[in-house]
Structure formats: C-alpha cells, structure tokens
XYZ file of C-alpha atoms in Angstrom:
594
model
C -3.860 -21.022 -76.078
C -6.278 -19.898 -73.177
C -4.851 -20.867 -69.837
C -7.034 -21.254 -66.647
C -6.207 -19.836 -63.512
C -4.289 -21.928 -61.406
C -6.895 -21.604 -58.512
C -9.267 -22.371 -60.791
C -7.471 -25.297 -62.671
C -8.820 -28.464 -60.488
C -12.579 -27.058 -61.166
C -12.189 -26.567 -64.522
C -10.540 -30.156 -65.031
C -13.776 -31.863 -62.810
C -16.000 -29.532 -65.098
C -14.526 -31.050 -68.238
C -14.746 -34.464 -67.005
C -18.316 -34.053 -65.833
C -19.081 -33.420 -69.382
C -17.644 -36.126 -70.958
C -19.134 -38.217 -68.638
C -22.605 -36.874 -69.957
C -21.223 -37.448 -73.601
C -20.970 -40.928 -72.612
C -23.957 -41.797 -70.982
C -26.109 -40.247 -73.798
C -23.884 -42.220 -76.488
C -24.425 -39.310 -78.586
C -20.434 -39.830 -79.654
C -18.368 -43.149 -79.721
C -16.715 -43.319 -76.220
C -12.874 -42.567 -77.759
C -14.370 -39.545 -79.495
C -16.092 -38.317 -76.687
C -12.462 -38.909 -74.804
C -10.522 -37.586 -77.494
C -12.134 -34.541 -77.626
C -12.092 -33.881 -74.003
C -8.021 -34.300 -73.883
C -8.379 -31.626 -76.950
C -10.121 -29.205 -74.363
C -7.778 -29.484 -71.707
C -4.827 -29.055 -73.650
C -6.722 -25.837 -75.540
C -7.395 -24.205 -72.365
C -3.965 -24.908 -70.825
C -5.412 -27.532 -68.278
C -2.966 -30.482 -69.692
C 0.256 -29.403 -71.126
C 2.028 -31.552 -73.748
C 4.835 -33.414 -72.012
C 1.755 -34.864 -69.491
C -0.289 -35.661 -72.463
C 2.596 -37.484 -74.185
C 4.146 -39.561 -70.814
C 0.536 -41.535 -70.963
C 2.330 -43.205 -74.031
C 5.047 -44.653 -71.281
C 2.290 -46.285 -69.482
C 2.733 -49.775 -70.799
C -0.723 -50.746 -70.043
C -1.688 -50.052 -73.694
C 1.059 -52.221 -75.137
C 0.341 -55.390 -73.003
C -3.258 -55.075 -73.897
C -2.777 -54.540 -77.979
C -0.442 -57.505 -78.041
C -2.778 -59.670 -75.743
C -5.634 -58.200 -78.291
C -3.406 -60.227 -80.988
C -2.175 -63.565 -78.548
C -6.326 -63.796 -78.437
C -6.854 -63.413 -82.300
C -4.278 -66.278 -83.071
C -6.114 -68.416 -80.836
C -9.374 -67.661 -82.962
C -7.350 -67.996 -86.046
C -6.103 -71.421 -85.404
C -9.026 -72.335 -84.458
C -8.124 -73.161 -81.047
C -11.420 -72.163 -79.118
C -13.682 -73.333 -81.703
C -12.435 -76.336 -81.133
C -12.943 -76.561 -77.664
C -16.689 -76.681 -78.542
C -17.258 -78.877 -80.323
C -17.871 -81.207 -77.880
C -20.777 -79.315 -75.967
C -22.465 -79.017 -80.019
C -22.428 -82.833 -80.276
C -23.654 -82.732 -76.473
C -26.575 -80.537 -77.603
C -27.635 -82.593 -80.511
C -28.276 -85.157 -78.082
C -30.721 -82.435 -75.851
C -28.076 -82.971 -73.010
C -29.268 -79.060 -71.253
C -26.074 -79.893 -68.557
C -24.219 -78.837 -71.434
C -25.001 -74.738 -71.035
C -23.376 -75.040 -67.807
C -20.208 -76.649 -68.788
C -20.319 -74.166 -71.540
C -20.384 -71.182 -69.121
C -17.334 -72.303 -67.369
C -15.670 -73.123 -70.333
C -16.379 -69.323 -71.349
C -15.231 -68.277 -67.724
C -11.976 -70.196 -67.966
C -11.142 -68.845 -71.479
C -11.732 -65.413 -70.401
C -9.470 -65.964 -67.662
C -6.283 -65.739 -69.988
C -7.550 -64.556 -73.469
C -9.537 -60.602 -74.186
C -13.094 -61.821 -73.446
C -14.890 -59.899 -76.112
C -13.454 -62.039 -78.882
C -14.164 -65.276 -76.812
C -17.881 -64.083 -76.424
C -17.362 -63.255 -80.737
C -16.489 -66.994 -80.867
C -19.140 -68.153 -78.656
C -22.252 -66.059 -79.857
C -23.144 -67.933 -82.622
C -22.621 -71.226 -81.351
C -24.957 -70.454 -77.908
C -27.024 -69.485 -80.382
C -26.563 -73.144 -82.349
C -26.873 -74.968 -79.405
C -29.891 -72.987 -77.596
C -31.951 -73.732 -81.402
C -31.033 -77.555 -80.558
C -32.324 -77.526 -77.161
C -35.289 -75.899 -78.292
C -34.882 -73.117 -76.157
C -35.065 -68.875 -76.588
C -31.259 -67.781 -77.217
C -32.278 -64.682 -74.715
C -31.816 -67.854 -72.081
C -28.005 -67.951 -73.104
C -26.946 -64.745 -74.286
C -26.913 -62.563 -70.965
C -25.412 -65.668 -68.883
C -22.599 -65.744 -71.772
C -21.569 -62.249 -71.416
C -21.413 -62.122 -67.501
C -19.202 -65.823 -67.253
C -17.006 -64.031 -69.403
C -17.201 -60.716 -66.892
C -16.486 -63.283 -63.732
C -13.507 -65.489 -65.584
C -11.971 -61.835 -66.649
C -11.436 -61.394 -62.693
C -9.251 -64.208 -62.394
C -6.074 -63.226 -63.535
C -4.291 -59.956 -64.289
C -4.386 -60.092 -68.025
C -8.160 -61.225 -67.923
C -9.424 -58.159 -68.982
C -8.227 -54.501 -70.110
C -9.197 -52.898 -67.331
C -7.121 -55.301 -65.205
C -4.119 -54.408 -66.320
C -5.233 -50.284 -66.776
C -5.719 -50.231 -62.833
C -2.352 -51.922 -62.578
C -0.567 -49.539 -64.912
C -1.795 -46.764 -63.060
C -1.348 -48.366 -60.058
C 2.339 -48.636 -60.834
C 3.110 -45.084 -62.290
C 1.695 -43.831 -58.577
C 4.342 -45.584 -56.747
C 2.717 -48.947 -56.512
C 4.303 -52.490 -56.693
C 2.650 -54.104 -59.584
C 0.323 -57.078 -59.229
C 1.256 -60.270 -59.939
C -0.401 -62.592 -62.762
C -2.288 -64.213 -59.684
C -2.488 -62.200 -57.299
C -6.488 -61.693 -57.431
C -7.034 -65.102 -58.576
C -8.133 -66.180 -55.155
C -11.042 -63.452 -54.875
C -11.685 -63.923 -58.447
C -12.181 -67.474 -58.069
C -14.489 -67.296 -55.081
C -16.506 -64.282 -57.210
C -16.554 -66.443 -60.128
C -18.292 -69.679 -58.494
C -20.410 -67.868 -56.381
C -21.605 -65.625 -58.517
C -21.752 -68.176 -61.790
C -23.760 -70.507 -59.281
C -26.225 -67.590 -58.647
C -26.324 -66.419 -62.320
C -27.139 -69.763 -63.320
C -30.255 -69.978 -61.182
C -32.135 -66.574 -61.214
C -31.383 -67.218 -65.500
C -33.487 -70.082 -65.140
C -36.256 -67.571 -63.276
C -35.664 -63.928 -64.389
C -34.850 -64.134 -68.438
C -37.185 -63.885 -70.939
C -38.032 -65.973 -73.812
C -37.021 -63.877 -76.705
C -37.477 -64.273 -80.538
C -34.414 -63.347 -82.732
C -34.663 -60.711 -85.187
C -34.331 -63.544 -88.005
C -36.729 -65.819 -86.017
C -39.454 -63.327 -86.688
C -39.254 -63.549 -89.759
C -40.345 -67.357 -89.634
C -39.324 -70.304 -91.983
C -40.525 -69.469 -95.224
C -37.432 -67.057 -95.936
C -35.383 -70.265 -96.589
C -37.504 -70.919 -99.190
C -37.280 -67.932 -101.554
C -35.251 -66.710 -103.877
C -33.960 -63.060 -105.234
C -34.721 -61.952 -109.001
C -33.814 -59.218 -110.826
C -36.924 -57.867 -113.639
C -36.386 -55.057 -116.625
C -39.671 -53.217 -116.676
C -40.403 -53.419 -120.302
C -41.970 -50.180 -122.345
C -45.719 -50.373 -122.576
C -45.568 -52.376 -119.668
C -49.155 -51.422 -117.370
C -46.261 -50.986 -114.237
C -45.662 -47.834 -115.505
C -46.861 -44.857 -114.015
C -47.768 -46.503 -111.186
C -46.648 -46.989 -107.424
C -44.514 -50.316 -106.361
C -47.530 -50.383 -103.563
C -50.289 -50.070 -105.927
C -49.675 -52.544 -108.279
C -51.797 -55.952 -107.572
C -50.019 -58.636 -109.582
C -47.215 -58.555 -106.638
C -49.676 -58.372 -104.101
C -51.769 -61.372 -104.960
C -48.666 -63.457 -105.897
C -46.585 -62.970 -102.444
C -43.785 -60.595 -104.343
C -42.044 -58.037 -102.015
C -40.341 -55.380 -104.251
C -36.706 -55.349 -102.001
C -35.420 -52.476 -104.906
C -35.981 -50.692 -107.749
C -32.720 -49.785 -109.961
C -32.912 -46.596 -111.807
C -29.756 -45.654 -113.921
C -27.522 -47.798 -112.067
C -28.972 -46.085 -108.806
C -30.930 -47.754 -105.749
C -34.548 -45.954 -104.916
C -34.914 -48.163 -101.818
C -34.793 -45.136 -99.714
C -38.363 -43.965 -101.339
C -39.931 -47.159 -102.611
C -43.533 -45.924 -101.127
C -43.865 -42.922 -103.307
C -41.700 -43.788 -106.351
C -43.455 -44.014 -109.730
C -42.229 -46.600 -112.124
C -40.520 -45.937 -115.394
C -39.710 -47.757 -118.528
C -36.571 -49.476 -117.841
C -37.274 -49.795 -113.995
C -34.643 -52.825 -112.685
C -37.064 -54.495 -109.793
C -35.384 -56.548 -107.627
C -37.797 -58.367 -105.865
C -37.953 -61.518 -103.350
C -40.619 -64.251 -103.707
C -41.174 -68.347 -104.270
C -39.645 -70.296 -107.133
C -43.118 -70.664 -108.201
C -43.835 -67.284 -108.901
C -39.924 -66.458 -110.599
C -41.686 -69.203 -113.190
C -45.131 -67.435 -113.715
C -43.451 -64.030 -114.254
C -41.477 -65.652 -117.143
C -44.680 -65.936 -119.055
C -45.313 -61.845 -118.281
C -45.386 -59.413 -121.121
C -44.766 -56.385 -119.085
C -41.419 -57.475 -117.392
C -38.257 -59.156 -118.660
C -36.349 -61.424 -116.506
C -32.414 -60.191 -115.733
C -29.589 -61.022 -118.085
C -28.474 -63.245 -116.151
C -31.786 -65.590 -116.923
C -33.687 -68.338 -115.161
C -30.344 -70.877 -114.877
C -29.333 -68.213 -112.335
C -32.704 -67.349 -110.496
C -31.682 -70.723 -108.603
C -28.186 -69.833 -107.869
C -29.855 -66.834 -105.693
C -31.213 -68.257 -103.074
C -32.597 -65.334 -100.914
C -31.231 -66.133 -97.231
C -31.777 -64.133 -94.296
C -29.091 -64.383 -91.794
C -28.756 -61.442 -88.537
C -25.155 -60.371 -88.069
C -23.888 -58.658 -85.123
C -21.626 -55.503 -86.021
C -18.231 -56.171 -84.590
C -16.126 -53.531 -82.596
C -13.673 -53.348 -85.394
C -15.978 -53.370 -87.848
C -15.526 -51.447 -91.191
C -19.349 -50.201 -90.834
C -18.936 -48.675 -87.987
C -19.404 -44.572 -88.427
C -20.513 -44.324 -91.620
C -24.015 -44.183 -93.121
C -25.336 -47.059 -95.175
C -26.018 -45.133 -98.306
C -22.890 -43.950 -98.301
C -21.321 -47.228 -98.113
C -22.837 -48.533 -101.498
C -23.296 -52.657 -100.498
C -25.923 -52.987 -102.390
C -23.719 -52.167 -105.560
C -20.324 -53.771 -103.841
C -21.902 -57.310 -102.315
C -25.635 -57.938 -104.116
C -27.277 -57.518 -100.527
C -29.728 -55.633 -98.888
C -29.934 -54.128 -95.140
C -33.681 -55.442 -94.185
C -33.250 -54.110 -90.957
C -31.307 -52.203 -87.916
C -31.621 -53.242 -84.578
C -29.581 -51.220 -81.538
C -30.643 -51.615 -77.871
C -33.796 -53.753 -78.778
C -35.489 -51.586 -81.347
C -36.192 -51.276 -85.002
C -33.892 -48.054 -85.752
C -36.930 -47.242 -88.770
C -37.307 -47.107 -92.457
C -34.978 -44.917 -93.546
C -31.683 -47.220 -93.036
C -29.965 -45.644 -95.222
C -29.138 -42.748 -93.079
C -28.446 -45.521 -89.851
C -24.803 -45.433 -89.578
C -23.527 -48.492 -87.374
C -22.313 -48.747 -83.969
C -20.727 -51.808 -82.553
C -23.342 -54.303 -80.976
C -25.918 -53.124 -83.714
C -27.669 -56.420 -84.958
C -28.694 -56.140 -88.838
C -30.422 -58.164 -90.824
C -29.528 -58.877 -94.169
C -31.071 -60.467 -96.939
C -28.728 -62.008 -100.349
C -27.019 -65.071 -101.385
C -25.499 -66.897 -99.180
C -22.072 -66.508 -100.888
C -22.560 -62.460 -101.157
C -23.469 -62.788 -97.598
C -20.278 -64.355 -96.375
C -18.279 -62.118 -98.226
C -19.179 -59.163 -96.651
C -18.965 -60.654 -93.385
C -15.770 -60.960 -94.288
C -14.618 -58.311 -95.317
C -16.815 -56.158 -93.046
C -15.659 -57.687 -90.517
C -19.798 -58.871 -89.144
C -20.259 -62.278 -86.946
C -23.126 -64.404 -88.703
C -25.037 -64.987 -85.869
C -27.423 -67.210 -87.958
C -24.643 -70.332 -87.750
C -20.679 -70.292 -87.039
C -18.343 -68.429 -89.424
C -17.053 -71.251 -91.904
C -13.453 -70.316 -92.469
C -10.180 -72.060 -93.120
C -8.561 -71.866 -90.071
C -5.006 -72.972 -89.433
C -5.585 -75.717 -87.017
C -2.361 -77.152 -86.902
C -1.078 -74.021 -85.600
C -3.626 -74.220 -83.178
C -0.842 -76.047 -79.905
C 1.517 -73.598 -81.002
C -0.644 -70.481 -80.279
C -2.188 -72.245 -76.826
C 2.257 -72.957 -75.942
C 3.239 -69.163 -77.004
C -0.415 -67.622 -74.328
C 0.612 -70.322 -71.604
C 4.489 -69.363 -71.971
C 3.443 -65.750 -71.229
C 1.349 -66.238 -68.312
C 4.098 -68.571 -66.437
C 6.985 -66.241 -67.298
C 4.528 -63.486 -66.464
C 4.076 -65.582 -63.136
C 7.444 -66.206 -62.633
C 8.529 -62.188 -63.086
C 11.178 -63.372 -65.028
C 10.554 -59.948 -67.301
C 8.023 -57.414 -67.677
C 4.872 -58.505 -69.163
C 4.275 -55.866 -72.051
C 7.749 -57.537 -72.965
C 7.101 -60.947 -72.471
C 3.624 -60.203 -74.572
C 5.172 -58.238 -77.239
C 7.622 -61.407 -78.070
C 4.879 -63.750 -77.711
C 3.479 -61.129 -80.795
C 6.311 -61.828 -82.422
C 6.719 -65.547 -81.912
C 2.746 -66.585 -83.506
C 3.566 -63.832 -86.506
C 7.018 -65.609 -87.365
C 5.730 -69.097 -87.161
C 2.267 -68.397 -89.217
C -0.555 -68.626 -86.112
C -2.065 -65.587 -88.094
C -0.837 -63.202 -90.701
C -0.404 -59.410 -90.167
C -3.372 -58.404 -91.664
C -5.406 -60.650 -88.911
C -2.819 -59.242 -86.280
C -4.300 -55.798 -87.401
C -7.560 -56.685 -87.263
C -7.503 -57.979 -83.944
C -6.433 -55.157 -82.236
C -9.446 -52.905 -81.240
C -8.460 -49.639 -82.097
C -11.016 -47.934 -80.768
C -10.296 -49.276 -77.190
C -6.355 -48.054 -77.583
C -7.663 -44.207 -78.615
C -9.748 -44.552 -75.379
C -7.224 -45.661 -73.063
C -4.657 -43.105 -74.386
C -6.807 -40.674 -74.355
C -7.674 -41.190 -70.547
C -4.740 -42.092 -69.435
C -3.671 -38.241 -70.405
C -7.107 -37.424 -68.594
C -5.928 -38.897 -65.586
C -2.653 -37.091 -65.892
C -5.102 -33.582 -65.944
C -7.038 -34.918 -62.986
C -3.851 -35.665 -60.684
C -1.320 -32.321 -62.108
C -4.263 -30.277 -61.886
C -5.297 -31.090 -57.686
C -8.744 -32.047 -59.119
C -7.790 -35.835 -57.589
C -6.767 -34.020 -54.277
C -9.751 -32.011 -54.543
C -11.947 -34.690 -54.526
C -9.810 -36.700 -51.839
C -9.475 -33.734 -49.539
C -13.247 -33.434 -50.025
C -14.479 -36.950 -49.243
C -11.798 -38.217 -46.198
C -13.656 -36.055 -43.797
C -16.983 -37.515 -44.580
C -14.874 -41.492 -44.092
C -12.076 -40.427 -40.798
C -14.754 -41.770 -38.397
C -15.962 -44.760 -40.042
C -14.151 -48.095 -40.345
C -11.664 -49.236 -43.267
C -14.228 -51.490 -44.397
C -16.544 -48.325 -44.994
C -14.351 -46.019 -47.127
C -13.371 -49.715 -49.046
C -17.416 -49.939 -49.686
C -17.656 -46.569 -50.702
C -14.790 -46.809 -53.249
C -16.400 -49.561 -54.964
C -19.699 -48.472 -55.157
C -18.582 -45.584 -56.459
C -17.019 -47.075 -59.316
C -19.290 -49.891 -59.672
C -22.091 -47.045 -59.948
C -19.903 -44.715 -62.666
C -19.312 -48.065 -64.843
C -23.017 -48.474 -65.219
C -23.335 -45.491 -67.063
C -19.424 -44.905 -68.568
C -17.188 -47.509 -70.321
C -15.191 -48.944 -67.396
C -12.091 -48.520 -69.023
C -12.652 -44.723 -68.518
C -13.970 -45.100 -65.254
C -10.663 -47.388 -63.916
C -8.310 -44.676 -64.987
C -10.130 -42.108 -63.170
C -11.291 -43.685 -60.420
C -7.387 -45.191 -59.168
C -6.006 -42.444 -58.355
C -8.651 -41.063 -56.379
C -8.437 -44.543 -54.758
C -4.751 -44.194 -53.525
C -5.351 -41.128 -52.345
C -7.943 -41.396 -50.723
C -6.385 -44.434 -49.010
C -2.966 -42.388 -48.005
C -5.622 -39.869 -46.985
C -6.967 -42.103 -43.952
C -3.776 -43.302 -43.573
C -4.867 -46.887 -44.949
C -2.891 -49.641 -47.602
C -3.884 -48.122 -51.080
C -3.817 -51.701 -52.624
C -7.219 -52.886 -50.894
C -8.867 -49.598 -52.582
C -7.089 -50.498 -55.872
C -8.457 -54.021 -55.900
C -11.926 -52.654 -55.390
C -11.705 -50.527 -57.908
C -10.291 -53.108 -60.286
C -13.208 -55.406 -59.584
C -15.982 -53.167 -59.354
C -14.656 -51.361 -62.625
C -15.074 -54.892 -64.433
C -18.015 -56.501 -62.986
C -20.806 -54.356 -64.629
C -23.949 -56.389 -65.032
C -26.918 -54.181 -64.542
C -26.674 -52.108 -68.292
C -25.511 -53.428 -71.581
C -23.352 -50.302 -71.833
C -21.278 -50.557 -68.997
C -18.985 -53.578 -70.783
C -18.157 -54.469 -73.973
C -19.536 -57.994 -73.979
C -23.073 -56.348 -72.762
C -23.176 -54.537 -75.724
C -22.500 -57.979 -77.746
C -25.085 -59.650 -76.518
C -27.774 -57.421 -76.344
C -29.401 -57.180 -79.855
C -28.588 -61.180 -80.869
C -30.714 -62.159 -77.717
C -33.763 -59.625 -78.357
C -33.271 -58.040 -74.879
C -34.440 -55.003 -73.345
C -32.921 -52.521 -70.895
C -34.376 -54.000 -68.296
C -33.784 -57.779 -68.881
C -30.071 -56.824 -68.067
C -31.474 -54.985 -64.882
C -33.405 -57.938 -63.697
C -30.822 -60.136 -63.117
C -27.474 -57.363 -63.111
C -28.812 -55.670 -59.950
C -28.661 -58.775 -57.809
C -25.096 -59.766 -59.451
C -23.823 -56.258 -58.637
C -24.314 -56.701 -55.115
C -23.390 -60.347 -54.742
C -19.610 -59.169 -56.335
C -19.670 -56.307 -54.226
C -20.741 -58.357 -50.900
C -17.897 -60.822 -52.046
C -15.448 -58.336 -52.704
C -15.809 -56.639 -50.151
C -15.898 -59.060 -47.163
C -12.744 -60.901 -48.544
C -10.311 -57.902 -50.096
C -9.487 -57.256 -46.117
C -8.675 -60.733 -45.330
C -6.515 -61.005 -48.085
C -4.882 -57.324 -48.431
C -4.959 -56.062 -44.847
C -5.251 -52.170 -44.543
C-alpha cells in the first residue's frame, strides 16, 4: 500500500475529492461508483485507513434513512397516497385548474414525513392524468411537482436524506442532535413563500411541452403488432426492409426482423431479407387483413384470432432509481425475447439518445418509450421495476392495511418528537411492525430501499472521515476564516450556504452535505460562532437545489416525462435558489443565535 506523506496528506485528500467531484458533474459514472471508487483511492494510497473507513457504518444516518426508505414503500403499497388523490382526479374531470395547487401542497405535506422521491413516483403519472384533463402541457406540472416536494422535505428532520445525513454528522462532531421539529418553523416559512412564488413564475416561465408519447399522435392506439414468415420465392427476398414498396404504400413500419431466433433491429437499414425472415411489423387492422391474401408472406402461428389480442400500445415509462435496467445495455438484456416488446426510443436530459439503442444502457430518470401489448407492457414494468407514465400503475394494493401503515409513520414521528428513543430505533421497529402485520412483503421492503443512495452515503461518510483525519477540513477552515474574521456572522452564514447551494448544483447533495458539515463547524468554532446556524444552512441549501435536474433526485424524475430542457429548470430554479437562500438566511439568526 503506497502511503502519502503526512505533510502532504490534506492535499492529496482535497486532490482526490476534486476529482470525484469532476466524475460527478460529467456523469460519466453513477454517483456511488464515482464515490466508491474514490474511498478505494484513499485507502490504496494510505490516505483513509480501515478502522475510519469502517466507523462510517456507526453513523446511524444510513439506518434511519433505509428503514424510512421502507415506512414510505408501505405507504405506496397500501395504497395510502394514491388514495389521497383521488379526489383532485375527480376535481380535474370537472376542469376545476384550483386543483394543481391543492395538489402541490398535498405533495409538500407528504414529503414532509415520507422519502419524497417515491411520493413524486406516485404522483408523476397522475399530474400527468390530470394536466391531459385540463388540457394543459404536463411540462406545466412536472417541474412545480418536483420542487413542492424539495420545499415539504425541509419541514421536518426525516423529510429528506440529506436531513438526517447533516444531522448524523452533526452528531458524531460533538453536536446535540436536532429534534423532529426543530427546522419546521424555517421550513414552513420557505415552503409557503417559496410554493407561492413557484406557483406564479410556473404560470409565466414554463414551457408548453409535448411528451415523448404525445409526439407520436393518436393513431398509435389504433394499431396492432403482427408477426409474418417470409415465405420462399417470396419477391421480399434479396431485398432491403427500406426498399420494398408494398409496406410503404400500405402504412407498415417493419419494428423487427427475426433471423434464427435472433433480433436484426440493430441493422434493419442495410439488412437483406432471407427465406424464412420473421417480420414483425406494426400497422392498421386493415392492412393485417390484406396481407392475409399475400402469397409472399405467411401470417404467425399464432393466426389472425390473435392479431387482435396484440394491440400495439405505446406507453413512455420513466426508469426508476431501483430499476433492474439500470447499467446494463439493452441488447444484452434480451426483452424483446423475455416480454414481446420493443424499445422505440431513449430519452435522457431532453434528447433522443440515437438509433443504435441497443448499446443505450439506462440510467435512472431515462424516459423510454416502448411499444407491445398492453399486458407484456405491464409486466415488465413490473418486474423492471419502470413507472407507466402513460396512466397510473394498476396494481392490487392492500388498502386495508393502508391506516395501519399511516398509525406505524405517525407513531414514529411523535415518539421521534417526544425523544422517547433514538430514531434509527424507533424506525427500525416501525420496519418491523408493517412487515409482521402484512403492510408490504419483504420482497417490496427490498425493493424500496434505494441501494444506490446507501453505497453513496457510506461511501462518503468514510470520505468525510479522510477529509477531517487527514487536516484537509482544517485546511480549508484555516484557509477561509481569515478572508470572514472582519465581516459579520451573517456573512460567513451566507457564504456557507452559497457554497453548498453552488456544489449541489453540480454534485448529488447527499455528497455535498457530508462534505460540506464539517467544514461548517469548523469554520464556525473558527470565528468563534454557534456551529448549529452553519449546520442549518448547510442542511437547507444542500436540499433546496432547483436550478439543474441533477442536483436532486426528484429533478432527475421529472425531467424527461415533462420534455424539458436544461434551461427550463434554470428559468425558474435561479430565482427559487435565491428566494430559499434570502429566507434562510435572514431567519436562521433569529431562530439559532450565533
């Protein structure tokens, strides 16, 4: 093992974290490989020993948030915040547009106490319901979703992840721990202010979008997917899928062509057909009755009493964070063969990822578009764990489980409240208590939990550990207090949140929360100032990221289903960036003195 020199050691440490920081603003890797591999440098070069690495595994920070990851999944199982709105769909049927309001607070108030990105899961598909009823662009909606979910998150300590990261960190430096309301006051005042504000410049600065399935216009509903043998002698053969004029002037798009049980979508321009050839090809019902009559190509086995059992739809699904896609190339995961479908499409970050989609493997927020029977459909947005953005998942949920799973949430917040124990403990029996009684199974328990998210925070938490061992935190403080002695409290407090609010832009703000608190405390025992003013700024600025759709999760979710561009997120996340800091700002003093 190489072993930096101890002078050296709090460079080296900033130098490694200066890369990854670059690794995750070019998105080249997933965010918990990018963090993953930068804990493998610093332990390779001697910069993080083992015993550091392996204490950010008694940060319970990590627990609380898996079992609140699974408290919010047996709410979605029983159905318990579907449920909720149903009301506001029957509003919308009757073009009542109040109801996107009320529908923003009840998305605020949710993500109060419950993970926000699977309340925004719940709540795509149904904005998207509702904005169809109202007649109005979804890209309306979408953004306004995703940031009431950002401002309810503020309210309470277990509204988001990165709540309760600052707080762990917070603690393991010698900090009291917050309470569960402790920042509900400034989070409530953030919250209306800035869901007031949202409301308005949505009404004057978003765009009127198409969805990637709205392109494709109405007539998809009406056709249907067939399977054809190319017979022998057939005048097909020889000749290119693009050349051949009967499926031109009849409206036929070729989706496939099956040759020895193996797909040639991935070269359908320059493949020459052979006798044999399965084409799988989408058109009218009118035309899978004319080609009946053709010489040159033999319906499936399955014959016509099937053709209408295939109804071709088109439906856009949004790649979940825990998705089985994610990482892996299409070809390689052989749906075509598994589910009957096809990929039409790849969306990420507004565009068309191109024509060889094959090769695309998924990230999370990725919007595809896929084309199949409905049935084949659900099933591997089932299983695949994809959200049907085209209507509401239809799935048996266990409703009457649904007060139980609401009791077990609100009996962990007001114990939480109460500090009658810890809350990773009281959160880890509420776990238990909605697995015993049947609010979800353990499979759903598992699939709840984001994974990913849990590498991450390990991962940084063991990063922090390097920063503060190392004197790269000191570094930094020692380097900046001079610049801050002269200036008032209320400048160094600015400073610290821009900071932050700047890094989480450009870097998940889990990552940036870890690193950023301890900088914060010591910077604030530095100037000889209260650390917990700095700690709330850096536990609201870490979590109110508006301006980029990769600076939070819920960003991400939102920004293929609603058609947006960079910029559309820029438009109106500029002006909500500085209204949260303004707010934070001016009232963290009055209500944590330095």
């Amino acid at each position: 093992m190489f072993q930096a020199a101890a002078p050296l050691a709090p460079y080296a440490v900033l130098g490694v974290i200066a890369i990854m920081l670059v690794f995750f603003t070019t998105e080249k890797f997933p965010p918990e490989v990018v963090a993953l591999g930068g804990v493998g440098v610093l332990l390779a070069t001697g910069l993080l020993d083992a015993d550091s690495m392996l204490s950010s595994f008694a940060n319970d920070a990590p627990v609380t948030i898996a079992a609140m990851f699974i408290l919010s999944g047996a709410l979605v199982r029983t159905g318990f915040l579907a449920n909720l709105t149903s009301r506001f769909q029957r509003a919308a049927e009757k073009g009542n547009r109040g109801v996107f309001s009320w529908l923003m607070g009840l998305t605020a108030t949710a993500s109060a106490f419950v993970n926000n990105t699977p309340v925004v899961m719940v709540m795509i598909p149904i904005v998207m319901g509702i904005a169809a009823k109202l007649k109005m662009a979804p890209s309306r909606m979408l953004i306004p979703l995703s940031y009431a979910a950002i401002l309810g998150g503020t309210c309470t300590l277990i509204g988001t992840s990165t709540n309760l990261l600052v707080n762990g960190v917070a603690v393991a430096n010698g900090m009291e721990p917050f309470g569960m309301f402790e920042i509900t006051a400034l989070g409530l005042t953030l919250t209306l202010v800035g869901g007031a504000a949202m409301l308005v410049m949505a009404h004057f600065l978003l765009p009127d979008r198409m969805t990637l399935a709205g392109m494709l216009g109405e007539r998809k509903s009406q056709r249907f997917l067939t399977d054809a043998l190319l017979n022998p002698g057939s005048p097909f053969i020889g000749k290119r899928v693009g050349e051949i004029e009967t499926f031109r002037k009849r409206d036929i798009r070729v989706v496939d062509v099956v040759r020895n049980e193996r797909s040639q979508r991935h070269r359908l321009d320059t493949l020459v057909l052979e006798p044999r050839d399965r084409i799988v090809f989408e058109s009218s019902m009118a035309e899978v009755l004319s080609l009946r009559s053709e010489a040159s190509v033999q319906l499936a086995p399955e014959g016509l009493s099937e053709v209408g059992q295939r109804e071709a739809v088109v439906v856009e699904a949004l790649v979940a964070p825990n998705s089985s896609l994610i990482g892996t190339e299409l070809r390689h995961q052989r749906l075509r063969r598994r589910y009957a479908i096809y990929i039409l499409a790849v969306h990420r970050h507004g565009e068309n990822l191109g024509r060889q989609i094959g090769e695309i493997a998924p990230k999370a927020g990725d919007t595809l578009l896929i084309e199949g029977a409905a049935d084949d459909v659900k099933r591997l947005s089932e299983e695949m764990n994809l959200l049907n953005l085209t209507e509401p998942a239809e799935r048996g949920y266990r409703r009457n489980k649904a007060p139980l799973a609401f009791a077990v949430l609100a009996g962990v917040v007001l114990l939480g409240a109460l500090n009658v124990m810890p809350l990773s403990a009281l959160a880890v029996i509420g776990v238990g208590v909605v697995l015993f009684t049947g609010c979800l199974d353990a499979d759903d328990a598992f699939r709840a939990i984001d994974g990913r998210i849990l590498v991450l925070i390990f991962s940084m938490l063991a990063v922090g550990a390097a920063l503060e061992k190392s004197g790269a935190a000191a570094l930094i403080v020692n380097g900046v207090a001079p610049w801050l002695s002269g200036l008032p409290p209320i400048a160094a407090l600015l400073a610290v949140y821009l900071m932050t609010s700047i890094m989480t832009e450009l870097v998940t703000n889990n990552a940036v929360a870890i690193v950023m608190t301890p900088i914060a405390i010591g910077l604030a025992h530095q100037l000889g100032y209260d650390p917990r003013p700095f700690v709330v700024a850096v536990m609201f600025s870490a979590s109110a990221s508006f301006a980029t759709p990769i600076g939070y999760q819920t960003n991400t979710l939102v920004y293929g289903p609603g058609g947006y561009r960079f910029t559309d997120f820029m438009k109106i996340g500029i002006p909500m960036n500085l209204i949260a800091a303004a707010i934070t700002v001016t009232l963290v003093p009055m209500l944590w003195p330095f």
